XYZ file of C-alpha atoms in Angstrom:
396
model
C 5.900 13.202 29.374
C 8.871 10.832 29.923
C 11.506 11.831 27.346
C 12.883 8.305 27.358
C 9.488 7.071 26.139
C 9.466 9.737 23.425
C 12.953 8.783 22.237
C 11.935 5.137 22.241
C 8.843 6.063 20.223
C 11.011 7.913 17.715
C 13.051 4.755 17.103
C 9.896 2.654 16.918
C 8.126 4.899 14.412
C 11.294 5.085 12.291
C 11.285 1.280 12.123
C 7.574 1.326 11.248
C 8.343 3.631 8.316
C 11.141 1.281 7.239
C 8.823 -1.756 7.349
C 6.167 0.109 5.352
C 8.765 0.975 2.720
C 10.004 -2.624 2.660
C 6.609 -3.814 1.432
C 6.726 -1.394 -1.498
C 10.342 -2.241 -2.286
C 9.636 -5.960 -2.284
C 6.683 -5.717 -4.654
C 8.263 -3.205 -7.049
C 11.130 -5.525 -7.944
C 8.745 -8.355 -8.887
C 6.354 -6.390 -11.106
C 8.098 -7.684 -14.280
C 7.613 -11.263 -12.987
C 3.898 -10.669 -12.466
C 3.611 -9.045 -15.901
C 5.371 -11.941 -17.623
C 3.485 -14.666 -15.731
C 0.084 -13.184 -16.585
C 1.066 -12.093 -20.112
C 0.066 -8.459 -19.562
C 0.708 -5.679 -22.058
C 1.617 -2.145 -21.031
C -2.018 -1.024 -20.986
C -3.237 -3.950 -18.874
C -0.356 -3.565 -16.448
C -1.081 0.155 -16.187
C -4.708 -0.630 -15.350
C -3.619 -3.011 -12.602
C -1.077 -0.557 -11.178
C -3.707 2.146 -10.776
C -5.507 -0.043 -8.229
C -3.170 0.572 -5.251
C -3.652 4.346 -5.445
C -7.413 3.883 -5.930
C -7.592 1.599 -2.911
C -5.557 4.062 -0.833
C -7.783 6.987 -1.817
C -10.926 5.074 -0.897
C -9.622 3.707 2.415
C -7.574 6.607 3.814
C -10.584 8.434 5.316
C -11.208 5.376 7.495
C -7.766 5.576 9.095
C -8.505 8.697 11.119
C -11.562 7.078 12.607
C -9.632 3.901 13.404
C -6.944 5.912 15.210
C -9.647 7.878 17.030
C -11.391 4.706 18.218
C -8.493 2.390 19.056
C -5.637 4.784 19.834
C -2.417 5.462 17.966
C -0.420 2.386 18.931
C -3.119 -0.228 18.275
C -4.130 1.440 14.998
C -0.587 1.433 13.621
C 0.015 -2.138 14.796
C -3.150 -3.513 13.185
C -3.020 -1.532 9.965
C 0.686 -2.187 9.429
C 0.103 -5.932 9.896
C -2.659 -5.876 7.254
C -0.449 -3.945 4.831
C 2.483 -6.325 5.265
C 0.239 -9.382 4.860
C -1.235 -7.982 1.638
C 2.196 -8.221 -0.002
C 1.558 -11.909 -0.685
C -1.626 -11.267 -2.699
C -0.527 -9.851 -6.107
C 1.895 -12.643 -7.017
C -0.785 -15.259 -6.261
C -3.364 -13.696 -8.610
C -4.304 -16.082 -11.460
C -5.354 -13.370 -13.917
C -5.864 -9.656 -14.496
C -9.221 -9.305 -12.623
C -7.832 -11.060 -9.539
C -4.652 -8.974 -9.752
C -6.730 -5.782 -9.770
C -8.649 -6.902 -6.690
C -5.425 -7.912 -4.924
C -3.831 -4.546 -5.692
C -6.966 -2.712 -4.554
C -6.643 -4.412 -1.146
C -2.889 -3.856 -1.191
C -3.400 -0.120 -1.766
C -6.218 0.245 0.747
C -4.180 -1.231 3.578
C -1.156 0.813 2.472
C -3.078 4.097 2.617
C -4.591 3.463 6.041
C -1.256 2.389 7.522
C 0.389 5.440 5.935
C -2.042 7.859 7.589
C -1.739 6.197 11.008
C 2.065 6.090 11.019
C 2.380 9.689 9.827
C 0.064 10.771 12.635
C 2.350 8.925 15.034
C 5.374 10.662 13.485
C 3.791 14.092 13.894
C 3.046 13.343 17.554
C 6.654 12.280 18.186
C 7.941 15.375 16.375
C 5.790 17.671 18.531
C 6.926 16.073 21.765
C 10.595 16.143 20.776
C 10.319 19.795 19.748
C 12.322 19.398 16.537
C 11.717 18.242 12.992
C 12.079 14.515 12.358
C 9.589 13.897 9.551
C 12.103 14.108 6.713
C 14.259 11.529 8.456
C 11.251 9.274 8.983
C 10.446 9.421 5.288
C 14.107 8.697 4.676
C 13.731 5.534 6.746
C 10.804 4.570 4.515
C 13.142 4.767 1.552
C 15.844 2.838 3.435
C 13.329 0.051 4.062
C 12.342 0.048 0.399
C 15.992 -0.057 -0.650
C 16.866 -2.946 1.665
C 13.865 -4.992 0.591
C 14.504 -4.256 -3.075
C 18.003 -5.663 -2.619
C 16.491 -8.986 -1.602
C 14.137 -8.666 -4.544
C 17.057 -8.189 -6.929
C 18.719 -11.340 -5.589
C 15.459 -13.287 -5.837
C 14.820 -12.108 -9.406
C 18.406 -12.849 -10.451
C 18.153 -16.356 -8.964
C 14.809 -16.993 -10.651
C 12.941 -17.479 -7.369
C 9.179 -17.734 -7.794
C 7.684 -14.410 -6.660
C 4.892 -16.236 -4.825
C 7.479 -17.795 -2.519
C 9.596 -14.649 -2.230
C 6.722 -12.284 -1.429
C 4.958 -14.784 0.843
C 8.052 -15.206 3.010
C 8.660 -11.448 3.083
C 5.051 -10.826 4.119
C 5.346 -13.190 7.081
C 8.660 -11.687 8.218
C 7.398 -8.116 7.950
C 4.189 -8.852 9.854
C 6.219 -10.385 12.684
C 8.655 -7.455 12.708
C 5.825 -4.937 12.825
C 4.179 -6.562 15.828
C 7.471 -6.278 17.710
C 8.466 -2.695 16.858
C 4.983 -1.240 17.459
C 5.350 -1.927 21.179
C 7.428 1.233 21.506
C 4.906 3.604 19.903
C 2.981 6.302 21.771
C -0.549 5.222 22.603
C -2.149 8.594 21.916
C -5.861 8.841 22.682
C -8.355 11.562 21.714
C -9.316 14.146 24.300
C -12.650 13.519 26.061
C -15.530 14.648 23.874
C -13.346 15.093 20.780
C -15.310 14.445 17.588
C -14.189 11.842 15.070
C -12.420 13.324 12.027
C -14.454 14.063 8.869
C -14.522 11.514 6.084
C -13.387 13.931 3.379
C -11.877 17.416 3.192
C -11.887 19.563 0.067
C -8.653 21.497 -0.421
C -9.028 25.212 0.405
C -8.085 27.637 -2.351
C -4.779 28.552 -0.694
C -3.677 24.910 -0.821
C -4.405 24.282 -4.509
C -1.107 25.647 -5.828
C 0.776 23.724 -3.144
C -1.124 20.581 -4.053
C -0.162 20.942 -7.719
C 3.517 21.027 -6.739
C 2.967 17.789 -4.836
C 1.037 16.377 -7.795
C 4.042 16.772 -10.120
C 6.448 15.168 -7.654
C 4.199 12.227 -6.801
C 3.470 11.597 -10.480
C 7.196 11.289 -11.171
C 7.799 9.171 -8.070
C 4.926 6.790 -8.806
C 5.762 6.472 -12.498
C 9.414 5.756 -11.746
C 8.772 3.281 -8.930
C 6.182 1.275 -10.879
C 7.707 1.422 -14.345
C 11.481 1.706 -13.982
C 12.085 -2.066 -13.952
C 9.745 -2.552 -16.926
C 11.436 0.354 -18.739
C 14.871 -1.231 -18.267
C 13.640 -4.595 -19.535
C 11.552 -3.429 -22.501
C 13.399 -0.295 -23.695
C 17.049 -1.016 -22.913
C 16.960 -4.829 -23.058
C 18.241 -5.272 -19.511
C 18.181 -8.649 -17.769
C 15.654 -9.357 -15.014
C 18.297 -8.794 -12.328
C 19.480 -5.475 -13.766
C 15.889 -4.305 -14.277
C 15.075 -5.041 -10.638
C 18.280 -3.248 -9.571
C 17.021 -0.068 -11.223
C 14.375 0.294 -8.540
C 17.111 -0.186 -5.931
C 19.053 2.739 -7.403
C 15.942 4.895 -7.425
C 15.134 3.985 -3.804
C 18.761 4.496 -2.721
C 18.947 8.045 -4.004
C 15.557 8.924 -2.531
C 16.658 7.547 0.825
C 19.838 9.604 0.876
C 18.063 12.788 -0.198
C 15.336 12.390 2.410
C 17.761 11.621 5.229
C 19.675 14.792 4.348
C 16.530 16.752 3.562
C 16.123 18.751 6.781
C 19.731 19.958 6.700
C 19.481 20.968 3.035
C 16.241 22.879 3.542
C 17.705 24.739 6.532
C 20.617 25.893 4.354
C 18.774 26.729 1.138
C 15.164 27.328 2.136
C 12.204 25.323 0.821
C 11.735 27.189 -2.465
C 15.338 26.865 -3.582
C 15.436 23.238 -2.426
C 12.444 22.389 -4.631
C 13.870 24.317 -7.586
C 17.188 22.478 -7.297
C 15.279 19.226 -6.970
C 13.172 19.963 -10.037
C 16.251 20.744 -12.133
C 17.966 17.567 -10.923
C 14.904 15.433 -11.640
C 14.520 16.984 -15.113
C 18.145 16.098 -15.898
C 17.423 12.545 -14.800
C 14.298 12.407 -16.943
C 16.256 13.516 -19.993
C 18.771 10.719 -19.376
C 15.945 8.182 -19.163
C 14.326 9.421 -22.377
C 17.665 9.345 -24.221
C 18.694 5.952 -22.834
C 19.160 2.985 -25.108
C 21.321 1.087 -22.604
C 20.929 0.387 -18.864
C 24.090 2.433 -18.220
C 22.130 5.621 -19.023
C 18.702 4.684 -17.697
C 19.784 3.583 -14.199
C 21.511 6.892 -13.286
C 18.587 8.749 -14.898
C 16.103 7.117 -12.534
C 18.506 7.741 -9.654
C 18.528 11.478 -10.405
C 14.744 11.459 -10.593
C 14.742 10.004 -7.085
C 17.063 12.718 -5.750
C 15.050 15.479 -7.355
C 11.603 14.633 -6.018
C 12.609 13.273 -2.592
C 11.796 16.247 -0.352
C 9.008 17.881 -2.359
C 6.012 16.177 -0.739
C 7.153 16.728 2.894
C 7.684 20.401 2.062
C 4.261 20.574 0.400
C 2.609 19.284 3.573
C 4.593 21.767 5.677
C 3.521 24.660 3.453
C -0.098 23.513 3.517
C -0.101 23.525 7.309
C 0.858 27.217 7.247
C -1.358 28.301 4.349
C -4.511 29.233 6.225
C -6.502 29.200 9.455
C -7.303 25.472 9.240
C -4.033 23.523 8.864
C -5.671 20.103 9.109
C -8.063 20.813 6.257
C -5.263 22.212 4.093
C -3.013 19.213 4.693
C -5.878 16.812 3.995
C -6.637 18.690 0.788
C -3.030 18.525 -0.398
C -2.943 14.823 0.478
C -6.049 14.301 -1.666
C -4.386 15.989 -4.638
C -1.127 14.066 -4.263
C -2.889 10.723 -3.958
C -4.886 11.614 -7.062
C -1.536 11.958 -8.785
C -0.571 8.505 -7.564
C -3.873 7.256 -8.926
C -3.347 8.830 -12.332
C 0.360 8.174 -12.891
C 0.496 4.375 -13.452
C -2.498 4.362 -15.793
C -1.342 7.475 -17.659
C 2.124 6.018 -18.232
C 0.644 2.697 -19.342
C -1.966 4.248 -21.644
C 0.530 6.607 -23.252
C 3.021 3.758 -23.652
C 0.332 1.630 -25.292
C -0.465 4.420 -27.751
C 3.150 5.508 -28.359
C 6.034 4.166 -26.248
C 7.424 4.135 -22.727
C 10.002 6.680 -23.881
C 7.239 9.168 -24.689
C 5.611 8.446 -21.313
C 8.776 9.446 -19.489
C 8.993 12.525 -21.665
C 5.768 13.576 -19.912
C 7.345 12.795 -16.535
C 10.315 15.003 -17.444
C 8.032 17.920 -18.323
C 6.202 17.610 -14.990
C 9.358 17.609 -12.862
C 10.740 20.542 -14.848
C 7.562 22.424 -13.882
C 8.713 22.221 -10.236
C 11.345 24.854 -11.017
C 8.609 27.332 -11.938
C 5.984 26.354 -9.353
C 8.269 26.096 -6.295
C 7.286 29.600 -5.138
C 4.028 28.116 -3.819
C 6.033 26.562 -0.964
C 7.278 29.785 0.603
C 5.458 28.881 3.824
C 7.268 25.576 4.328
C 9.996 26.730 6.737
C 10.781 24.237 9.496
C 8.681 24.734 12.630
C 10.128 26.215 15.792
C 10.572 23.798 18.692
C 7.453 23.287 20.766
C 7.626 25.041 24.136
C 4.915 23.082 25.843
C 3.704 19.534 26.037
C 0.676 18.729 23.893
C -2.739 18.909 25.455
C -3.697 15.405 24.348
C -3.778 13.030 27.344
C -0.920 10.532 27.346
C -1.840 7.066 28.572
C 1.569 5.550 27.706
C 2.823 3.288 30.472
């Protein structure tokens, strides 16, 4: 395999991760605009925000078959284009039912693109012979941070979200078509069967999946609700509320980019315990906050604390039994269930009590990472690959 092509693919897949994150970052900063335009309460907004995770859970099994049929490069290119284009849908929704449908499509395309690009990242990592996945996830956060910066400016200037998100969708689709040219066009081996539609988590992966569940719950709750929390609880302006997501994304980006080095120094268990303690401190700041000056750093600490947990959960799952693929798929199912539950749970609890109480629950879950981190003892970084993969390489 030409190492120049592999290095080029590493750059390309890093940019794909950044573009994927940019879609999320763009939408997250305009959630308060959508809520205000449609006159949604916390419960209705929570119902709508559960749709992306539901769509992802329903559509993700299709991604493996798409990659198997069309090859890695074409699958990422097509699915990423669909995901970027879907960014324009939520702001155009005229009411709650249409918003739910738009977010279901938004989540379905997100999940399929996520699976395809992670498969591409794993292939690049194997051919390079060293870990790059944490850095790739860091690039996802960098993309989300950069796009959220534009969202902050648009919200502060009072730009209609339909215009803002429509323009961003077009730009991101065009960017994706360009960067995907450098990806590896991995094809299945002759006679290889298509992947199964669904994999139940083996018993050994359940504890690992619960660690991921706690982290993804906190990440999803913070990403979807931090701007609303700033506006409703602390009385922040629209610009400051949107900036809260930027702070959350910034800290996650930094922690993920440094994640491999930290794990090599501390080990996966200690890294997760330190992360859980940091996230719990951030959650306490959020719960105690009555001004943006406390809430913004609280969400930032939540981002630092949960940043590397999910990559380490997948690594541990891959070493937890004789069938790594089934274990990883099982852990992914549990973590996406968390993403499905989190927005609705936060919204329902806020409707019954308050957003402050909802983030009290988030704080309890991230504190549980300190106790449950021992489940990740098998997440040490892999040794460099000594041989080229057996999968035929049709890259030209």
